[in-house]
Coordinates of C-alpha atoms in Angstrom, one line a residue:
X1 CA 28.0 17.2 -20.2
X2 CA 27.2 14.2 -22.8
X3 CA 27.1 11.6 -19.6
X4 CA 25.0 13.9 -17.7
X5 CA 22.5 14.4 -20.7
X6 CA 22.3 10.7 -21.6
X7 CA 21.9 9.7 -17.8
X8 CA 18.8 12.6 -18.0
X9 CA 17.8 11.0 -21.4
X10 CA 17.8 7.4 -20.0
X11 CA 16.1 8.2 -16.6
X12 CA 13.1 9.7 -18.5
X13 CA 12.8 7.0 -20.9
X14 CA 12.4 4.5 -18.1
X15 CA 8.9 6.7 -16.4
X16 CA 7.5 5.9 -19.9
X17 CA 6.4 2.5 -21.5
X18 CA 6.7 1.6 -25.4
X19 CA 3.7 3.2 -26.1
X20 CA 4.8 6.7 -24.5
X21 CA 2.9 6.1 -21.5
X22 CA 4.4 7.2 -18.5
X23 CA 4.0 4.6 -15.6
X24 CA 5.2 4.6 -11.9
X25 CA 8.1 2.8 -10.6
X26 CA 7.3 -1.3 -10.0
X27 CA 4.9 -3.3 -11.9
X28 CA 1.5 -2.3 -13.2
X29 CA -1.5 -4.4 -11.6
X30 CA -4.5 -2.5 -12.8
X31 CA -4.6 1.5 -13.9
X32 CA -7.4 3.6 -15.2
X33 CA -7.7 6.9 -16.2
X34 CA -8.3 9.8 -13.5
X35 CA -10.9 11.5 -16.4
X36 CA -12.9 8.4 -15.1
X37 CA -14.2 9.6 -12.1
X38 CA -13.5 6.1 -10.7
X39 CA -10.6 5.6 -8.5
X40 CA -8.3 2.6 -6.9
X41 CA -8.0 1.7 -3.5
X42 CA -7.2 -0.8 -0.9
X43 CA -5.0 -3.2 -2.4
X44 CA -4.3 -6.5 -0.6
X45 CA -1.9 -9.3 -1.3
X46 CA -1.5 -12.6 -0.1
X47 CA 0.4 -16.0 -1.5
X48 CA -1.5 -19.0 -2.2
X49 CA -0.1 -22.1 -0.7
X50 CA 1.2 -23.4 -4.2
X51 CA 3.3 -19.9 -4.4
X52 CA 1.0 -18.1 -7.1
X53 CA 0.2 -14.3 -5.7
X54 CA -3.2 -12.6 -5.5
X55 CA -4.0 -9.3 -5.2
X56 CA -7.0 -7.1 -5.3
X57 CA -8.4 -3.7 -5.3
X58 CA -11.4 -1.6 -5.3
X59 CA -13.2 1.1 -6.8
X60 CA -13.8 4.7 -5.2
X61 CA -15.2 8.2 -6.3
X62 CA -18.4 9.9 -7.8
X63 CA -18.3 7.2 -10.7
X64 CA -17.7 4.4 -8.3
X65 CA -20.6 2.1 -7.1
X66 CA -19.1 2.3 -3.4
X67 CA -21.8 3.4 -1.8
X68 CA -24.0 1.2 -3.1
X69 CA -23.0 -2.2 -3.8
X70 CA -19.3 -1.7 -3.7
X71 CA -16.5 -3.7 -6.2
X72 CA -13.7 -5.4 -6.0
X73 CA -11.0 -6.9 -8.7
X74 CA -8.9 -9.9 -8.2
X75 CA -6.0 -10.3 -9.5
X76 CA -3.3 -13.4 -10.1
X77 CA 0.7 -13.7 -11.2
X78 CA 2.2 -16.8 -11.7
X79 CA 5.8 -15.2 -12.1
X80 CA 6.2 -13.9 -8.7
X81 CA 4.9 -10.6 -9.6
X82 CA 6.4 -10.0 -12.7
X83 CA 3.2 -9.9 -14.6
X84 CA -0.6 -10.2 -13.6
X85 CA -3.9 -11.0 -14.8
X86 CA -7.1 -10.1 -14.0
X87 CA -9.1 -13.2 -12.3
X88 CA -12.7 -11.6 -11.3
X89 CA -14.6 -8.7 -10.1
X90 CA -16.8 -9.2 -6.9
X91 CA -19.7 -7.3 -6.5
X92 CA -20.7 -6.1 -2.9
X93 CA -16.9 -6.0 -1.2
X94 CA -15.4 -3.2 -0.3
X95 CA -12.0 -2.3 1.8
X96 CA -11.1 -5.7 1.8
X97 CA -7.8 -8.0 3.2
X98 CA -7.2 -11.1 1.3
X99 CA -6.0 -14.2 3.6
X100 CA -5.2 -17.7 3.0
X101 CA -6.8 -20.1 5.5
X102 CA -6.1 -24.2 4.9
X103 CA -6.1 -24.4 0.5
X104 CA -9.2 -21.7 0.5
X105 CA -8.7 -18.1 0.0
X106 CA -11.0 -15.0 1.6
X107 CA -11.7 -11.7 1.4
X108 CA -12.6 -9.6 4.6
X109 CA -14.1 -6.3 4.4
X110 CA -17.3 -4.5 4.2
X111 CA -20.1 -4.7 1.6
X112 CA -19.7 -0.9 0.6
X113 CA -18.2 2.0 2.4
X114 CA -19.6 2.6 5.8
X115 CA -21.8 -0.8 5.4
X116 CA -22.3 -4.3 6.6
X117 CA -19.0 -6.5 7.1
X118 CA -19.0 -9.5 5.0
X119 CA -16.5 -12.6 4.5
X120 CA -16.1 -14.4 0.7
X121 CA -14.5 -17.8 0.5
X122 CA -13.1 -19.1 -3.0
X123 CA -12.2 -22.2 -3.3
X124 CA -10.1 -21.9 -6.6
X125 CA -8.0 -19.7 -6.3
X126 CA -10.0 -16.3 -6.9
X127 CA -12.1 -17.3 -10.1
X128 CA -15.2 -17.6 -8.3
X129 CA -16.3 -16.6 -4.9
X130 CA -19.2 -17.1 -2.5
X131 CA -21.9 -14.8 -2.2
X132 CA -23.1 -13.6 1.6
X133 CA -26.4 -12.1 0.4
X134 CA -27.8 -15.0 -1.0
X135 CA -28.3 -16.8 2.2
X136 CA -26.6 -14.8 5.1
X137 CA -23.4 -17.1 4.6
X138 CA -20.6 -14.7 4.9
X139 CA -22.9 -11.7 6.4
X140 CA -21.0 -11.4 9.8
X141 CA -22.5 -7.9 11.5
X142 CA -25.0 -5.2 10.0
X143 CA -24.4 -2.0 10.3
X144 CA -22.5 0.9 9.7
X145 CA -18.4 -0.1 9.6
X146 CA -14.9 0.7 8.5
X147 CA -11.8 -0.6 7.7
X148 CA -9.1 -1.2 5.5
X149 CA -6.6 -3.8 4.2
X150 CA -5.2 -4.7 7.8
X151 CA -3.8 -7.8 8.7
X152 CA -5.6 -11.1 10.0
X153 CA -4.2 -12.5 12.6
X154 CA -3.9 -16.4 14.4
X155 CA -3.5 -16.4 18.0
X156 CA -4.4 -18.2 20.7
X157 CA -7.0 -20.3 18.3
X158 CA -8.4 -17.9 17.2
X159 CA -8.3 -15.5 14.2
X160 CA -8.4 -11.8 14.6
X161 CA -9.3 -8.3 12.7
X162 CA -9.7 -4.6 13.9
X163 CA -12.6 -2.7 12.4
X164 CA -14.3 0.5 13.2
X165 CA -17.9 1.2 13.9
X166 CA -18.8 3.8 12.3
X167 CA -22.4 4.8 13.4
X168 CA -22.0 8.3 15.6
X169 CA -24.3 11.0 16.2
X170 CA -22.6 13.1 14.0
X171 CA -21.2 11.3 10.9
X172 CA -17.8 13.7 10.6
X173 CA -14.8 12.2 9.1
X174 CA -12.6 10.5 11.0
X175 CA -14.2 11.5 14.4
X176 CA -17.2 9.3 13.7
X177 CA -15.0 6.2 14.1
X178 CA -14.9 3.8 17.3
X179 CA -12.2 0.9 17.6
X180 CA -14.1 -2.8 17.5
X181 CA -12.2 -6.3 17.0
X182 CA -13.9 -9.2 16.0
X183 CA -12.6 -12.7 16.4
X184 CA -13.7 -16.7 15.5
X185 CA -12.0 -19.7 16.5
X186 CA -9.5 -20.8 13.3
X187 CA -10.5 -23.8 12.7
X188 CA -14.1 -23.0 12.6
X189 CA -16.5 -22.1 9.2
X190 CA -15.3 -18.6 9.0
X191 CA -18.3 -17.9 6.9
X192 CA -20.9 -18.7 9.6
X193 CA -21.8 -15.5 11.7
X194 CA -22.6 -17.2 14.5
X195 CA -18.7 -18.5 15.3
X196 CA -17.7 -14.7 15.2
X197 CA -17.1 -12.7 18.6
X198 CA -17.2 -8.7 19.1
X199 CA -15.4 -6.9 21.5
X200 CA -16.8 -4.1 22.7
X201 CA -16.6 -0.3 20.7
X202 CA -14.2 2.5 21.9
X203 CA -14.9 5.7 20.5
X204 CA -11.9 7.8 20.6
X205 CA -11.9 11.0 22.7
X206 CA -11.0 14.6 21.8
X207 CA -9.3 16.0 24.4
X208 CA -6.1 13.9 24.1
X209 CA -2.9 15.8 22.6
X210 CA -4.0 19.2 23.4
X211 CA -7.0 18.8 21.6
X212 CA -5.1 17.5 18.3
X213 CA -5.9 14.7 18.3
X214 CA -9.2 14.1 15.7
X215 CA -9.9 10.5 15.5
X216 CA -8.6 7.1 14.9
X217 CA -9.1 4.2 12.1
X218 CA -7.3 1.4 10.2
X219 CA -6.5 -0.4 12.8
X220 CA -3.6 -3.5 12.8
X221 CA -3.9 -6.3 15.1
X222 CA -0.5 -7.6 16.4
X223 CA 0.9 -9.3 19.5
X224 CA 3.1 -7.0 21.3
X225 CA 5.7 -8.7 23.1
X226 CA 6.2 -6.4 25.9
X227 CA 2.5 -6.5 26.9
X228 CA 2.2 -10.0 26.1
X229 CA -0.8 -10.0 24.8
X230 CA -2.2 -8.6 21.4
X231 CA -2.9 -5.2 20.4
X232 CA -5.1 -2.9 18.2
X233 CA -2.6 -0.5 16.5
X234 CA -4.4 1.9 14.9
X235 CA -3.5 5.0 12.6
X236 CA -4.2 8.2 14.6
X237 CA -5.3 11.7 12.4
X238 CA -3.9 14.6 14.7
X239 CA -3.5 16.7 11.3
X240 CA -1.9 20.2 13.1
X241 CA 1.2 18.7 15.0
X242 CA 4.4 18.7 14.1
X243 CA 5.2 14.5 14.6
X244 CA 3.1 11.5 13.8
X245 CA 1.4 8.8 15.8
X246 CA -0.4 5.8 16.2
X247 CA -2.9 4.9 18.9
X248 CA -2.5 1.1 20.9
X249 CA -5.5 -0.5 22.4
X250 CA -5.2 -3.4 24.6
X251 CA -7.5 -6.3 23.4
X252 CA -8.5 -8.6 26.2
X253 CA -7.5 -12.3 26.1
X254 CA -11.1 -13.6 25.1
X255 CA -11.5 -10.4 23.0
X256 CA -14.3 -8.7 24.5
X257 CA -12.5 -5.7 26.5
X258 CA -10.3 -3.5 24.9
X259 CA -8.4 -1.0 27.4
X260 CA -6.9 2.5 25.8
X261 CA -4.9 4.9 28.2
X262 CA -4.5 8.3 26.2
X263 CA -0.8 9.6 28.3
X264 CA 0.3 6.0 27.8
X265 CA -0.8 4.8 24.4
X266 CA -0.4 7.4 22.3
X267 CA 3.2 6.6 20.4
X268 CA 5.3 8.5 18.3
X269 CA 4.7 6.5 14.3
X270 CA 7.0 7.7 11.3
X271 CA 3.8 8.0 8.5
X272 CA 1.2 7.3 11.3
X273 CA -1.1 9.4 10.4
X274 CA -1.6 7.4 7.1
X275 CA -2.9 4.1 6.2
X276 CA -0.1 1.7 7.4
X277 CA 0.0 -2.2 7.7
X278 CA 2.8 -3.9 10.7
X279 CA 3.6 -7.5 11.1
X280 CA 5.9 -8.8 13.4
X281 CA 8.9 -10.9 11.6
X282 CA 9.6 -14.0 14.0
X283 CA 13.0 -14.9 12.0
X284 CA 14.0 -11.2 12.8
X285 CA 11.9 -10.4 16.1
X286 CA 11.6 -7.2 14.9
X287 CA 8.3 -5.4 13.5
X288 CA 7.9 -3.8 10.2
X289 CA 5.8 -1.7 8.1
X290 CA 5.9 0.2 5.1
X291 CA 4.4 3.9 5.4
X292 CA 4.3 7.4 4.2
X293 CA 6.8 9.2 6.6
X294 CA 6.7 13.0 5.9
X295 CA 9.8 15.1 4.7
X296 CA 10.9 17.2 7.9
X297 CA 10.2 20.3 5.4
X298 CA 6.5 19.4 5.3
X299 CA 5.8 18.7 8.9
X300 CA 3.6 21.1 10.2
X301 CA 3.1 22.8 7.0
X302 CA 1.0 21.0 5.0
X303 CA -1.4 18.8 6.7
X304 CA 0.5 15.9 7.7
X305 CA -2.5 13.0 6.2
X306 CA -2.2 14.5 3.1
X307 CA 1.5 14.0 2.3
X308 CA 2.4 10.7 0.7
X309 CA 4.5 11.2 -1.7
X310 CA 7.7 9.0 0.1
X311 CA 7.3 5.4 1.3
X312 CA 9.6 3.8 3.7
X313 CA 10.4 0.9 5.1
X314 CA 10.9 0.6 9.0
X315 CA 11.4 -1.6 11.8
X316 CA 11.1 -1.6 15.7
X317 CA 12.1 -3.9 18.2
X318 CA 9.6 -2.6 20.7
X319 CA 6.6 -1.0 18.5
X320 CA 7.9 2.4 20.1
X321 CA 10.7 3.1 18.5
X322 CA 11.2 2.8 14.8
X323 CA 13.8 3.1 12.2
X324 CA 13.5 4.3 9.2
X325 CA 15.3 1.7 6.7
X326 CA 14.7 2.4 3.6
X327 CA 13.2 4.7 0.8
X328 CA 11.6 2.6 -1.5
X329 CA 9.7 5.2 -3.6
X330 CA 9.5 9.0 -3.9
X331 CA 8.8 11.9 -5.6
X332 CA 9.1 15.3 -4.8
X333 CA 5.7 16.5 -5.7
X334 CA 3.5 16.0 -2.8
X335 CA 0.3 17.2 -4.9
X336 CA -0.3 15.1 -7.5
X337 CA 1.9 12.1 -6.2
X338 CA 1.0 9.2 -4.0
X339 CA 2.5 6.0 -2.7
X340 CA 0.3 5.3 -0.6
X341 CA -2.3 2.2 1.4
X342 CA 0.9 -0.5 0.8
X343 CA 0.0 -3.8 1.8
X344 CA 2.6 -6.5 2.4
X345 CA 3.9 -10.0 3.1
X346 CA 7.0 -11.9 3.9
X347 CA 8.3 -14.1 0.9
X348 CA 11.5 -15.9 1.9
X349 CA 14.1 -13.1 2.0
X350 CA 11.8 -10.6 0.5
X351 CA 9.0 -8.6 1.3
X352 CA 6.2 -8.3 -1.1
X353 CA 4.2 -5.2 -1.5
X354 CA 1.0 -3.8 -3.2
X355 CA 0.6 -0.2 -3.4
X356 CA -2.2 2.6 -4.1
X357 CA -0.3 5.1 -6.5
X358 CA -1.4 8.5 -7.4
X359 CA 0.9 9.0 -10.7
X360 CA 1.0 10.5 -14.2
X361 CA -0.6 9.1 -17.4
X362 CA -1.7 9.9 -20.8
X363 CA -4.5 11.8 -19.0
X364 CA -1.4 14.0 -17.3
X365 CA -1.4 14.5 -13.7
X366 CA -3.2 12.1 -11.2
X367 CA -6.4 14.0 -10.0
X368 CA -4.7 14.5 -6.7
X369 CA -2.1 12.8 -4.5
X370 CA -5.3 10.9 -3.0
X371 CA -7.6 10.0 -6.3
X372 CA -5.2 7.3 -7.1
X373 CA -5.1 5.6 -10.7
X374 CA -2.8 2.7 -10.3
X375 CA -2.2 -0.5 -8.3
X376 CA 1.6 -1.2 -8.5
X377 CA 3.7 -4.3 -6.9
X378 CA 6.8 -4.1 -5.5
X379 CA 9.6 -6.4 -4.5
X380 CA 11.6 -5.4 -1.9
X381 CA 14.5 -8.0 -2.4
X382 CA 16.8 -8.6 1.4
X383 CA 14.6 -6.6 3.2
X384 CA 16.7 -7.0 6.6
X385 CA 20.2 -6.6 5.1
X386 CA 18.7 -2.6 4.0

């Protein structure tokens, strides 16, 4: 009974900082308080080519300035995640993936939510950043767009990211979102909207699953080996069924078509219909991705979006069929809890993670599993032997 209470006494003493703060499992990036009305989201990551990380976030909810001129915090460790610092906060960028192209570093999102995709090159490391408004430099299309964190990808020459066009005749959530890709040649100026080619948009269609299925976004490009040629993988909402999915849209080689075939392409996804990111591992040749696969008890219960409380690892040879590897963070409460949005990166042996987290604080409980109030970083150390 004395083991048992010191094991409960030490477990709770290690949820709590010296200060008596209570803090989520991982490393801290950037919290604030869920009385703030202000909320963080899309976090990124990538490594400079020196080895220093970066990471960002950005700012959501009724306090938030994202539908307006959006804003976005960089951030920098120089211990391999051990610690971070803030570097600088970019007005006007929104849902945003940070990439490293030659020695310059971008960001790749939209300008607020639902607005104008824009590009931001820095040249030192995140301190300062270029500024698209100023003279259209980095203002790639008008209009109404989303996204999220999703990778960039090289192939063929070129360099590739989903988006979706958001512009519909009635602006419901998530139906109101059509599949695009947009693509440049890599060694081009990536800033310059005139190298930048869209494919055509696909707007999703309801009457696929039985009339389930609601909408698609957050798309992932990848190559798929088995087609040969790169897809749009993209995170399906189908909130009343029982399993979870992902959508896959053929892009075309020059990037113009994309070609979806609902009994074909519609795939089985543990966590898919949540935010997830999924590269393909050439030392492996598998695929991975870390996302919020649902307890059996909650399937079909509670909406299946709305659970993310339990973040896995998986892989897949095939982009079909995946296993589930690992739990790398969880909690039982599915409320007030969430691990959720995880962006990643190979480092050597180890996969490297950023994380949206919904978690308790001085304040008490997050606002909800979805009003997140922390950015953590994780190290997921031997990712393949797990």
């Amino acid at each position: 009974m004395k083991r048992l209470s010191l094991l409960i006494f030490i477990l709770l003493a290690a949820a709590f900082t010296s200060e008596g703060q209570p803090t989520p499992p991982g490393v801290v990036i950037n919290h604030i308080p869920a009385s703030s009305g202000k909320y963080l989201g899309s976090p990124s990551i990538c490594i400079l080519p020196d080895g220093r990380l970066i990471a960002s976030n950005d700012y959501f909810g009724s306090k938030s300035t994202e539908k307006d001129a959006a804003v976005t915090d960089v951030f920098i460790s120089e211990d391999k995640g051990s610690t971070w610092k803030k570097l600088s906060s970019v007005k006007g960028q929104f849902w945003s993936t940070l990439f490293v192209r030659g020695n310059s570093l971008y960001l790749f999102g939209t300008y607020r939510a639902h607005g104008n995709i824009v590009i931001r090159k820095s040249d030192d490391g995140g301190m300062t950043w270029t500024t698209p408004y100023n003279d259209k430099t980095g203002l790639l299309f008008e209009g109404e767009y989303h996204t999220a964190p999703v990778p960039v990808v090289e192939y063929r020459g070129r360099i590739w990211r989903a988006f979706e066009y958001a512009t519909a005749k009635e602006p419901v959530w998530p139906e109101r979102y059509s599949a695009v890709v947009l693509s440049a040649p890599a060694d081009c100026d990536l800033l310059d909207a005139g190298n930048w080619r869209k494919s055509e948009v696909l707007p999703s269609s309801k009457p696929q699953m039985g009339g389930n299925f609601r909408g698609w976004l957050e798309g992932n490009i990848v190559y798929d080996k088995k087609e040969g040629c790169l897809i749009d993988l993209l995170r399906v909402h189908a909130p009343k069924t029982s399993e979870e999915y992902c959508a896959k849209i053929r892009i075309s080689r020059n990037g113009r078509k994309l070609k979806f075939t609902p009994d074909k392409n519609i795939l089985p996804f543990p966590g898919g219909s949540k935010k997830f990111t999924v590269r393909h591992d050439a030392r492996t040749g598998l695929y991975w991705t870390l996302s919020n696969v649902t307890e059996p008890e909650f399937l079909g219960g509670i909406q299946n979006d709305r659970v993310r409380n339990r973040l896995a690892l998986c892989s897949s040879e095939d982009l079909v069929h995946w296993t589930v590897r690992k739990i790398i963070i969880e909690n039982e409460d599915c409320l007030h809890h969430g691990f959720q949005y995880a962006d990643w990166q190979f480092d050597g042996d180890d996969i490297i993670a950023v994380i949206r987290t919904a978690f308790e604080d001085n304040d008490g409980n997050a606002n909800n599993y979805h009003n997140s109030n922390y950015i953590i970083f994780q190290r997921i150390e031997n990712y393949n032997e797990l």
